[in-house]
Amino acid sequence: MNLRVILLFAVSSVFFAIQVFSTPYWDEHDFERFQAQRFFPYEVHETPEGPSLSYSYPYQLAEIARFLSVWQVSDSASPDYGGMREGEHPEVQNIIETDNTQESIWIWCRYAQLTGDTTTYRPNTDAAWTYVSRYPAYNEEGTQSPYYRIHNCGWALVAYQIYEEVYGDTSRVIYADSCADYIVTRKDSLPFDDFNFYGRLHPLVAGWGAGTLYEYGLSGGRQDYVDTALVLGARVADWVDSNSAKRLSDEVWAMSSGTAMWGVVNSVVVDDPPGWSAWLTDFAESLQVYEEASSWNDWNNSWNIWYANAFNSIGRALTDSRYADYHRMLTDTLLIQDTDEDGGIPANSMHTDTMDQSWVSCYLGMMGIEGLIDSLPAHDVGPLAFLSPHEAVLIPVGDSVPVAVTAVNYGLSSESGVPIEVAGDFSAATTVDLTVASSDTALFPGFWVPLVDSVYELVAYTSLLLDEDHSNDTLRASIIVLPVVIVSGSVKDSLSGNGIDAWLYFHRMGPPADTLWDSTSTDISGDFSVSLVTGTYDIQISPTIPYPETTVVGIDVVKDSTVTVDVKLTPASLLIMDDDEGKNYESYYTSSLDSIGVNYILWDVSSEGVFPISIMSLFGSPIIIWFTGDALTNTLTLEDQDSLSSFLDSGGNLFLTGQNIGQDIGDSLFYSNYLHSVFNLPTTNDHTIDGLPGDEIGDGLSILTAGSPGAGNQISQDIISPDSVADTVLMYSPLDCAGIKYDSGTYKVVYFGFGFEGIASRPAQGYDSNWFVLKRVLRWFDESIVVVDEDNSCFHPEGRSRFLLSVSPNPFRRDAVVTFEVPALEAQEVSLRVYDVSGRQVSSVWTQAKGRGKSGVNRIVWNGSDVMGERLKSGIYFLKLGTGSKSIVSKVVILR
């Protein structure tokens, strides 16, 4: 497979059904799952070509060290103080293990050794040792097999050796010796067996134990450790020898056959090069080179860096540059996956950049970058990137653009006063200071002001006198400068022609990238004007109540043209009153309305307070959908009841639903005089509900209120009944009423004694979808509100071929449910990303690989976090769902 294809796939694809993110101890059941998915014979994949990339490996190691410091437990009162979190994804942040922590010690110490900076990460290192002393490697999980403890003990030896070298502190030697002793005493507890749960993993662990124990024994003058390591290494070599075709392309847990080969090389081969060189020459060619990511594996990056580690050792032992090339290529394929440039990488190349993990990032440093450090020149610097202007950012004609370039130290010596210049349509010079493993930003004096729309080339270059590698001294950037066009128009009411107060957000659709270009608001007359560069825009319009948000797509802004966009809006058809105490049930209502094409305003009581019911007269239809979720008390406060009484008396229509409403206010006048309902019992275990034959709403309905895709929250459904003037709509059983309706001649009420959000849409099993039930209710209120025929399947969620996106609650403080739908089998990758008002991507919520699309409504809970897992600040953000060719954008407001 061509490497360019591999790299593109690695950084742009995601398979969201991955079940396991972390590397804790695997038990028998984990291996059963793994072996059921893939077993012998193994496919040996084609060797990828080496990438034409340029990395500063010391700088990348420094970035890993910084990444680890972010994810270390810093709370000194925590029992896990000093421990290293598995990764940044919420599912693994609370997995804290000794192996991850010891790996981090190695990275921080190597950074100190490489840069001479022994203070920056010394507190992190000391805290990590505190954790390790509480949770030593030989006490980690493992009863059926000691593989995890041996694995962790190997990391203890690696961590101690470099720590002692850097800081001269031998106080941890007792711990290191105890870990070495554990490997010695358990060396015979690793039976090899190709068809046993642990047997395939044991030779890989034995190889790791052999290599780490051998080096530790040599450094400490312990011949007993060296002898044990040689026994283990020879045993692993025999295992390879007897079935190399299969065993040198095996991957189990977080290890690969590269682990075993590395262990053989770093024990018996380095101990006796003449005696083992022929063996190594014979088998090195058979070692797997690269393992692609797939839906059944979670750790192909880990496996590949183990292969890289092995090839580094093989290349050095045989002085064969081919294997060094493999090592560099594999290292670079992992480095390229740091797409968010935070120093971390994921364990699987199909995972997103919000799923970086600490342990595999450590592996990248020790097994990949470390093997390249000693081949670097002493003096080597160069420009790394144009920060401003950036190739991915379009520049308007006449704009004043600051020019800034990041330079990086590729070599092993600190450099000060390095000359750096920019040439082209803009020329300037300055200097940067670059210590080892560092970068520096050169902000050039003055501004670049392009006066003509064109594609410009700017060139940055460094001029270090002692520079030993000039291949990375020059950086070129192509900057697109576009003409500016005034776009004007209005947002007005479609009937009255009155101006509407609204914000407009102009999203320029790529290339080079989709961008929120600008925003503006309408004036008192509903008019607006904005300057945009040429291109095609989608305009998101966020008007005041009662007008719903809308998006105008495909507005072409052409040079030397007049562009006018006049938008006519009609009031929203109805109001959704989200009164579920901050839960996320609103998505079941909004997605149902989206499915039947009814627009709405969503009001979250928990964050927005009391809705001014008096303005309901401005809506298209006087309809309120009011739901109370799981609330037990204050389902409808006295203030709510008074407001609704006034609303109904003025001719409004109310759909009220909630599983505890009758239990809470069943004795109130509102319950009896407006709902015309009688509360009977607070709980029923009947989750199959049938419509009353002949009723306009209930006829033929069959509803399930248990399980998915409903909310699964119906544990206290009220049994109710209509009074003498109301009608039964739904029945739990032939005797128990679940829903009623009442028509006073002035107003109409539909009341469910259960939560509508609990409806599990399962048409394939004979149960109606929630959108279908809601359509019946709304049509009883107002025949015109849903204009599609009852049986028109185009409004079935599985039948649509358009993007849909909604967020609720909106605004939100803690969590929001993002409800969305994509076309079936969408040919391109589909993603759901978050942008701030400047157009900068701040988070990636969901991604779907090419061709894996399935129609239907999807729901994801988003906690308002950024790419680092940190909560975003209060403000306006934009969720964009789509592909490179079509998309939909929804504004979301976060309130902290």
mmCIF file of C-alpha atoms in Angstrom, residues 33-255:
data_model
loop_
_atom_site.group_PDB
_atom_site.id
_atom_site.type_symbol
_atom_site.label_atom_id
_atom_site.label_comp_id
_atom_site.label_asym_id
_atom_site.label_seq_id
_atom_site.Cartn_x
_atom_site.Cartn_y
_atom_site.Cartn_z
ATOM 1 C CA ARG A 33 -13.080 -11.588 21.802
ATOM 2 C CA PHE A 34 -9.778 -10.848 20.135
ATOM 3 C CA GLN A 35 -9.189 -14.367 18.837
ATOM 4 C CA ALA A 36 -12.709 -14.607 17.487
ATOM 5 C CA GLN A 37 -11.986 -11.600 15.302
ATOM 6 C CA ARG A 38 -8.626 -12.536 13.846
ATOM 7 C CA PHE A 39 -6.430 -15.603 13.907
ATOM 8 C CA PHE A 40 -3.869 -17.447 11.825
ATOM 9 C CA PRO A 41 -2.937 -17.294 9.026
ATOM 10 C CA TYR A 42 -1.784 -13.698 9.229
ATOM 11 C CA GLU A 43 -1.540 -11.399 6.262
ATOM 12 C CA VAL A 44 1.867 -9.767 5.881
ATOM 13 C CA HIS A 45 1.139 -6.317 4.538
ATOM 14 C CA GLU A 46 3.093 -4.598 1.821
ATOM 15 C CA THR A 47 5.869 -2.365 3.049
ATOM 16 C CA PRO A 48 4.868 1.277 2.759
ATOM 17 C CA GLU A 49 7.107 3.820 1.128
ATOM 18 C CA GLY A 50 8.954 6.296 3.302
ATOM 19 C CA PRO A 51 7.306 9.692 3.710
ATOM 20 C CA SER A 52 8.930 12.849 2.434
ATOM 21 C CA LEU A 53 8.475 14.686 5.719
ATOM 22 C CA SER A 54 10.754 16.797 7.850
ATOM 23 C CA TYR A 55 10.545 16.518 11.627
ATOM 24 C CA SER A 56 12.624 17.955 14.390
ATOM 25 C CA TYR A 57 12.828 14.800 16.466
ATOM 26 C CA PRO A 58 14.141 16.522 19.617
ATOM 27 C CA TYR A 59 11.299 19.030 19.378
ATOM 28 C CA GLN A 60 8.767 16.211 18.981
ATOM 29 C CA LEU A 61 10.158 14.516 22.090
ATOM 30 C CA ALA A 62 9.736 17.794 23.969
ATOM 31 C CA GLU A 63 6.125 17.965 22.787
ATOM 32 C CA ILE A 64 5.460 14.461 24.131
ATOM 33 C CA ALA A 65 6.930 15.488 27.492
ATOM 34 C CA ARG A 66 4.604 18.475 27.583
ATOM 35 C CA PHE A 67 1.601 16.347 26.618
ATOM 36 C CA LEU A 68 2.315 13.926 29.464
ATOM 37 C CA SER A 69 2.545 16.723 32.010
ATOM 38 C CA VAL A 70 -1.004 17.757 31.111
ATOM 39 C CA TRP A 71 -2.427 14.303 31.840
ATOM 40 C CA GLN A 72 -0.551 13.464 35.025
ATOM 41 C CA VAL A 73 -2.689 13.448 38.191
ATOM 42 C CA SER A 74 -1.646 16.651 39.949
ATOM 43 C CA ASP A 75 -3.942 16.561 42.996
ATOM 44 C CA SER A 76 -1.614 15.796 45.918
ATOM 45 C CA ALA A 77 -4.591 14.671 48.013
ATOM 46 C CA SER A 78 -5.549 12.004 45.486
ATOM 47 C CA PRO A 79 -4.420 8.395 46.047
ATOM 48 C CA ASP A 80 -3.455 8.469 42.363
ATOM 49 C CA TYR A 81 -1.234 11.534 42.752
ATOM 50 C CA GLY A 82 1.607 11.425 40.232
ATOM 51 C CA GLY A 83 0.007 8.678 38.166
ATOM 52 C CA MET A 84 -0.364 8.985 34.420
ATOM 53 C CA ARG A 85 -3.816 8.941 32.901
ATOM 54 C CA GLU A 86 -4.298 6.517 30.043
ATOM 55 C CA GLY A 87 -5.325 9.272 27.642
ATOM 56 C CA GLU A 88 -7.367 12.352 26.938
ATOM 57 C CA HIS A 89 -10.619 10.654 25.904
ATOM 58 C CA PRO A 90 -13.152 10.724 28.762
ATOM 59 C CA GLU A 91 -13.469 6.924 28.693
ATOM 60 C CA VAL A 92 -9.825 6.456 29.666
ATOM 61 C CA GLN A 93 -9.006 9.524 31.736
ATOM 62 C CA ASN A 94 -9.639 7.609 34.958
ATOM 63 C CA ILE A 95 -7.483 4.649 33.955
ATOM 64 C CA ILE A 96 -4.214 5.249 35.773
ATOM 65 C CA GLU A 97 -1.565 2.546 35.649
ATOM 66 C CA THR A 98 1.997 1.996 36.775
ATOM 67 C CA ASP A 99 3.336 1.150 33.317
ATOM 68 C CA ASN A 100 2.068 4.447 31.866
ATOM 69 C CA THR A 101 3.629 6.303 34.781
ATOM 70 C CA GLN A 102 7.028 4.636 34.445
ATOM 71 C CA GLU A 103 7.046 5.267 30.709
ATOM 72 C CA SER A 104 6.477 8.960 31.439
ATOM 73 C CA ILE A 105 9.448 8.991 33.812
ATOM 74 C CA TRP A 106 11.621 7.842 30.917
ATOM 75 C CA ILE A 107 10.324 10.626 28.624
ATOM 76 C CA TRP A 108 10.818 13.378 31.196
ATOM 77 C CA CYS A 109 14.302 12.166 32.053
ATOM 78 C CA ARG A 110 15.289 11.851 28.408
ATOM 79 C CA TYR A 111 14.086 15.409 27.831
ATOM 80 C CA ALA A 112 16.272 16.574 30.710
ATOM 81 C CA GLN A 113 19.226 14.616 29.366
ATOM 82 C CA LEU A 114 18.807 15.922 25.834
ATOM 83 C CA THR A 115 18.254 19.584 26.664
ATOM 84 C CA GLY A 116 20.181 19.971 29.902
ATOM 85 C CA ASP A 117 16.973 21.259 31.501
ATOM 86 C CA THR A 118 16.734 19.120 34.637
ATOM 87 C CA THR A 119 14.225 21.335 36.445
ATOM 88 C CA THR A 120 11.136 21.698 34.255
ATOM 89 C CA TYR A 121 9.861 18.142 34.660
ATOM 90 C CA ARG A 122 11.636 17.190 37.893
ATOM 91 C CA PRO A 123 8.439 17.752 39.941
ATOM 92 C CA ASN A 124 6.521 15.551 37.504
ATOM 93 C CA THR A 125 9.172 12.872 37.787
ATOM 94 C CA ASP A 126 9.172 12.945 41.589
ATOM 95 C CA ALA A 127 5.375 12.786 41.675
ATOM 96 C CA ALA A 128 5.457 9.809 39.300
ATOM 97 C CA TRP A 129 7.825 7.966 41.633
ATOM 98 C CA THR A 130 5.391 8.683 44.472
ATOM 99 C CA TYR A 131 2.657 6.925 42.524
ATOM 100 C CA VAL A 132 4.933 4.014 41.633
ATOM 101 C CA SER A 133 5.909 3.513 45.263
ATOM 102 C CA ARG A 134 2.221 3.150 46.117
ATOM 103 C CA TYR A 135 1.482 0.856 43.212
ATOM 104 C CA PRO A 136 4.632 -1.102 42.331
ATOM 105 C CA ALA A 137 4.771 -2.851 38.979
ATOM 106 C CA TYR A 138 4.695 -6.379 40.426
ATOM 107 C CA ASN A 139 1.389 -5.682 42.211
ATOM 108 C CA GLU A 140 -0.559 -4.718 39.100
ATOM 109 C CA GLU A 141 -3.418 -6.862 37.774
ATOM 110 C CA GLY A 142 -2.791 -10.472 36.901
ATOM 111 C CA THR A 143 -3.869 -13.758 38.461
ATOM 112 C CA GLN A 144 -4.142 -16.175 35.540
ATOM 113 C CA SER A 145 -0.949 -14.883 33.945
ATOM 114 C CA PRO A 146 1.882 -12.621 35.176
ATOM 115 C CA TYR A 147 2.332 -11.054 31.740
ATOM 116 C CA TYR A 148 1.130 -7.604 32.773
ATOM 117 C CA ARG A 149 3.323 -7.516 35.867
ATOM 118 C CA ILE A 150 6.389 -8.611 33.913
ATOM 119 C CA HIS A 151 5.625 -6.035 31.252
ATOM 120 C CA ASN A 152 5.378 -3.339 33.929
ATOM 121 C CA CYS A 153 8.538 -4.518 35.670
ATOM 122 C CA GLY A 154 10.425 -4.122 32.395
ATOM 123 C CA TRP A 155 9.302 -0.502 32.286
ATOM 124 C CA ALA A 156 10.476 -0.055 35.874
ATOM 125 C CA LEU A 157 13.994 -1.063 34.847
ATOM 126 C CA VAL A 158 13.945 1.300 31.857
ATOM 127 C CA ALA A 159 12.663 4.185 33.983
ATOM 128 C CA TYR A 160 15.171 3.681 36.792
ATOM 129 C CA GLN A 161 18.208 3.450 34.543
ATOM 130 C CA ILE A 162 17.683 6.777 32.822
ATOM 131 C CA TYR A 163 16.559 8.439 36.063
ATOM 132 C CA GLU A 164 19.775 7.401 37.791
ATOM 133 C CA GLU A 165 21.836 8.569 34.802
ATOM 134 C CA VAL A 166 20.242 12.012 34.749
ATOM 135 C CA TYR A 167 19.894 12.779 38.444
ATOM 136 C CA GLY A 168 22.485 10.498 40.047
ATOM 137 C CA ASP A 169 19.811 9.374 42.509
ATOM 138 C CA THR A 170 20.132 5.709 43.490
ATOM 139 C CA SER A 171 17.344 5.755 46.087
ATOM 140 C CA ARG A 172 15.034 3.859 43.716
ATOM 141 C CA VAL A 173 17.448 0.992 43.111
ATOM 142 C CA ILE A 174 15.779 -1.243 45.695
ATOM 143 C CA TYR A 175 12.519 -0.919 43.800
ATOM 144 C CA ALA A 176 14.235 -1.551 40.459
ATOM 145 C CA ASP A 177 15.984 -4.635 41.841
ATOM 146 C CA SER A 178 12.687 -5.975 43.165
ATOM 147 C CA CYS A 179 11.195 -5.611 39.680
ATOM 148 C CA ALA A 180 14.200 -7.381 38.140
ATOM 149 C CA ASP A 181 13.814 -10.142 40.734
ATOM 150 C CA TYR A 182 10.168 -10.513 39.796
ATOM 151 C CA ILE A 183 11.122 -11.136 36.162
ATOM 152 C CA VAL A 184 13.744 -13.671 37.275
ATOM 153 C CA THR A 185 11.364 -15.598 39.507
ATOM 154 C CA ARG A 186 8.505 -15.584 36.977
ATOM 155 C CA LYS A 187 10.520 -16.372 33.850
ATOM 156 C CA ASP A 188 9.094 -19.911 33.753
ATOM 157 C CA SER A 189 5.495 -18.703 34.205
ATOM 158 C CA LEU A 190 5.111 -17.671 30.580
ATOM 159 C CA PRO A 191 4.149 -20.779 28.593
ATOM 160 C CA PHE A 192 4.256 -20.286 24.812
ATOM 161 C CA ASP A 193 1.272 -21.646 22.880
ATOM 162 C CA ASP A 194 -0.041 -20.397 19.539
ATOM 163 C CA PHE A 195 -3.596 -21.443 20.392
ATOM 164 C CA ASN A 196 -3.792 -20.524 24.071
ATOM 165 C CA PHE A 197 -5.350 -17.357 25.414
ATOM 166 C CA TYR A 198 -2.110 -16.092 26.904
ATOM 167 C CA GLY A 199 0.313 -18.315 25.054
ATOM 168 C CA ARG A 200 0.571 -16.011 22.037
ATOM 169 C CA LEU A 201 1.304 -13.020 24.231
ATOM 170 C CA HIS A 202 3.861 -14.658 26.518
ATOM 171 C CA PRO A 203 6.743 -14.831 23.995
ATOM 172 C CA LEU A 204 6.295 -11.118 23.279
ATOM 173 C CA VAL A 205 6.363 -10.294 26.977
ATOM 174 C CA ALA A 206 9.341 -12.602 27.448
ATOM 175 C CA GLY A 207 11.191 -10.695 24.721
ATOM 176 C CA TRP A 208 10.514 -7.399 26.477
ATOM 177 C CA GLY A 209 11.632 -8.891 29.782
ATOM 178 C CA ALA A 210 14.802 -10.299 28.219
ATOM 179 C CA GLY A 211 15.870 -7.029 26.610
ATOM 180 C CA THR A 212 15.171 -4.799 29.619
ATOM 181 C CA LEU A 213 16.669 -7.246 32.138
ATOM 182 C CA TYR A 214 19.825 -7.712 30.070
ATOM 183 C CA GLU A 215 20.531 -3.987 29.875
ATOM 184 C CA TYR A 216 19.723 -3.507 33.558
ATOM 185 C CA GLY A 217 21.989 -6.388 34.546
ATOM 186 C CA LEU A 218 24.895 -4.997 32.520
ATOM 187 C CA SER A 219 24.514 -1.474 33.888
ATOM 188 C CA GLY A 220 24.328 -2.683 37.477
ATOM 189 C CA GLY A 221 26.944 -5.422 37.250
ATOM 190 C CA ARG A 222 24.426 -8.170 38.034
ATOM 191 C CA GLN A 223 25.468 -11.281 36.138
ATOM 192 C CA ASP A 224 22.480 -13.223 37.456
ATOM 193 C CA TYR A 225 20.153 -10.801 35.713
ATOM 194 C CA VAL A 226 22.202 -11.013 32.515
ATOM 195 C CA ASP A 227 22.127 -14.837 32.598
ATOM 196 C CA THR A 228 18.363 -14.910 33.088
ATOM 197 C CA ALA A 229 17.901 -12.454 30.237
ATOM 198 C CA LEU A 230 19.980 -14.669 27.933
ATOM 199 C CA VAL A 231 17.902 -17.709 28.820
ATOM 200 C CA LEU A 232 14.713 -15.810 28.055
ATOM 201 C CA GLY A 233 16.115 -14.350 24.833
ATOM 202 C CA ALA A 234 17.233 -17.758 23.559
ATOM 203 C CA ARG A 235 13.838 -19.219 24.358
ATOM 204 C CA VAL A 236 12.100 -16.506 22.362
ATOM 205 C CA ALA A 237 14.538 -17.055 19.493
ATOM 206 C CA ASP A 238 13.684 -20.774 19.470
ATOM 207 C CA TRP A 239 9.997 -19.866 19.378
ATOM 208 C CA VAL A 240 10.619 -17.627 16.340
ATOM 209 C CA ASP A 241 12.773 -20.266 14.679
ATOM 210 C CA SER A 242 10.152 -23.017 14.788
ATOM 211 C CA ASN A 243 7.395 -21.108 12.970
ATOM 212 C CA SER A 244 8.733 -17.763 11.819
ATOM 213 C CA ALA A 245 6.210 -17.168 9.028
ATOM 214 C CA LYS A 246 3.373 -16.891 11.525
ATOM 215 C CA ARG A 247 5.168 -15.654 14.591
ATOM 216 C CA LEU A 248 6.929 -12.710 13.019
ATOM 217 C CA SER A 249 3.627 -11.171 11.906
ATOM 218 C CA ASP A 250 1.642 -11.572 15.099
ATOM 219 C CA GLU A 251 0.058 -8.839 17.210
ATOM 220 C CA VAL A 252 -1.524 -9.442 20.599
ATOM 221 C CA TRP A 253 -2.680 -6.896 23.190
ATOM 222 C CA ALA A 254 -0.467 -3.799 22.829
ATOM 223 C CA MET A 255 2.541 -5.798 21.647
#
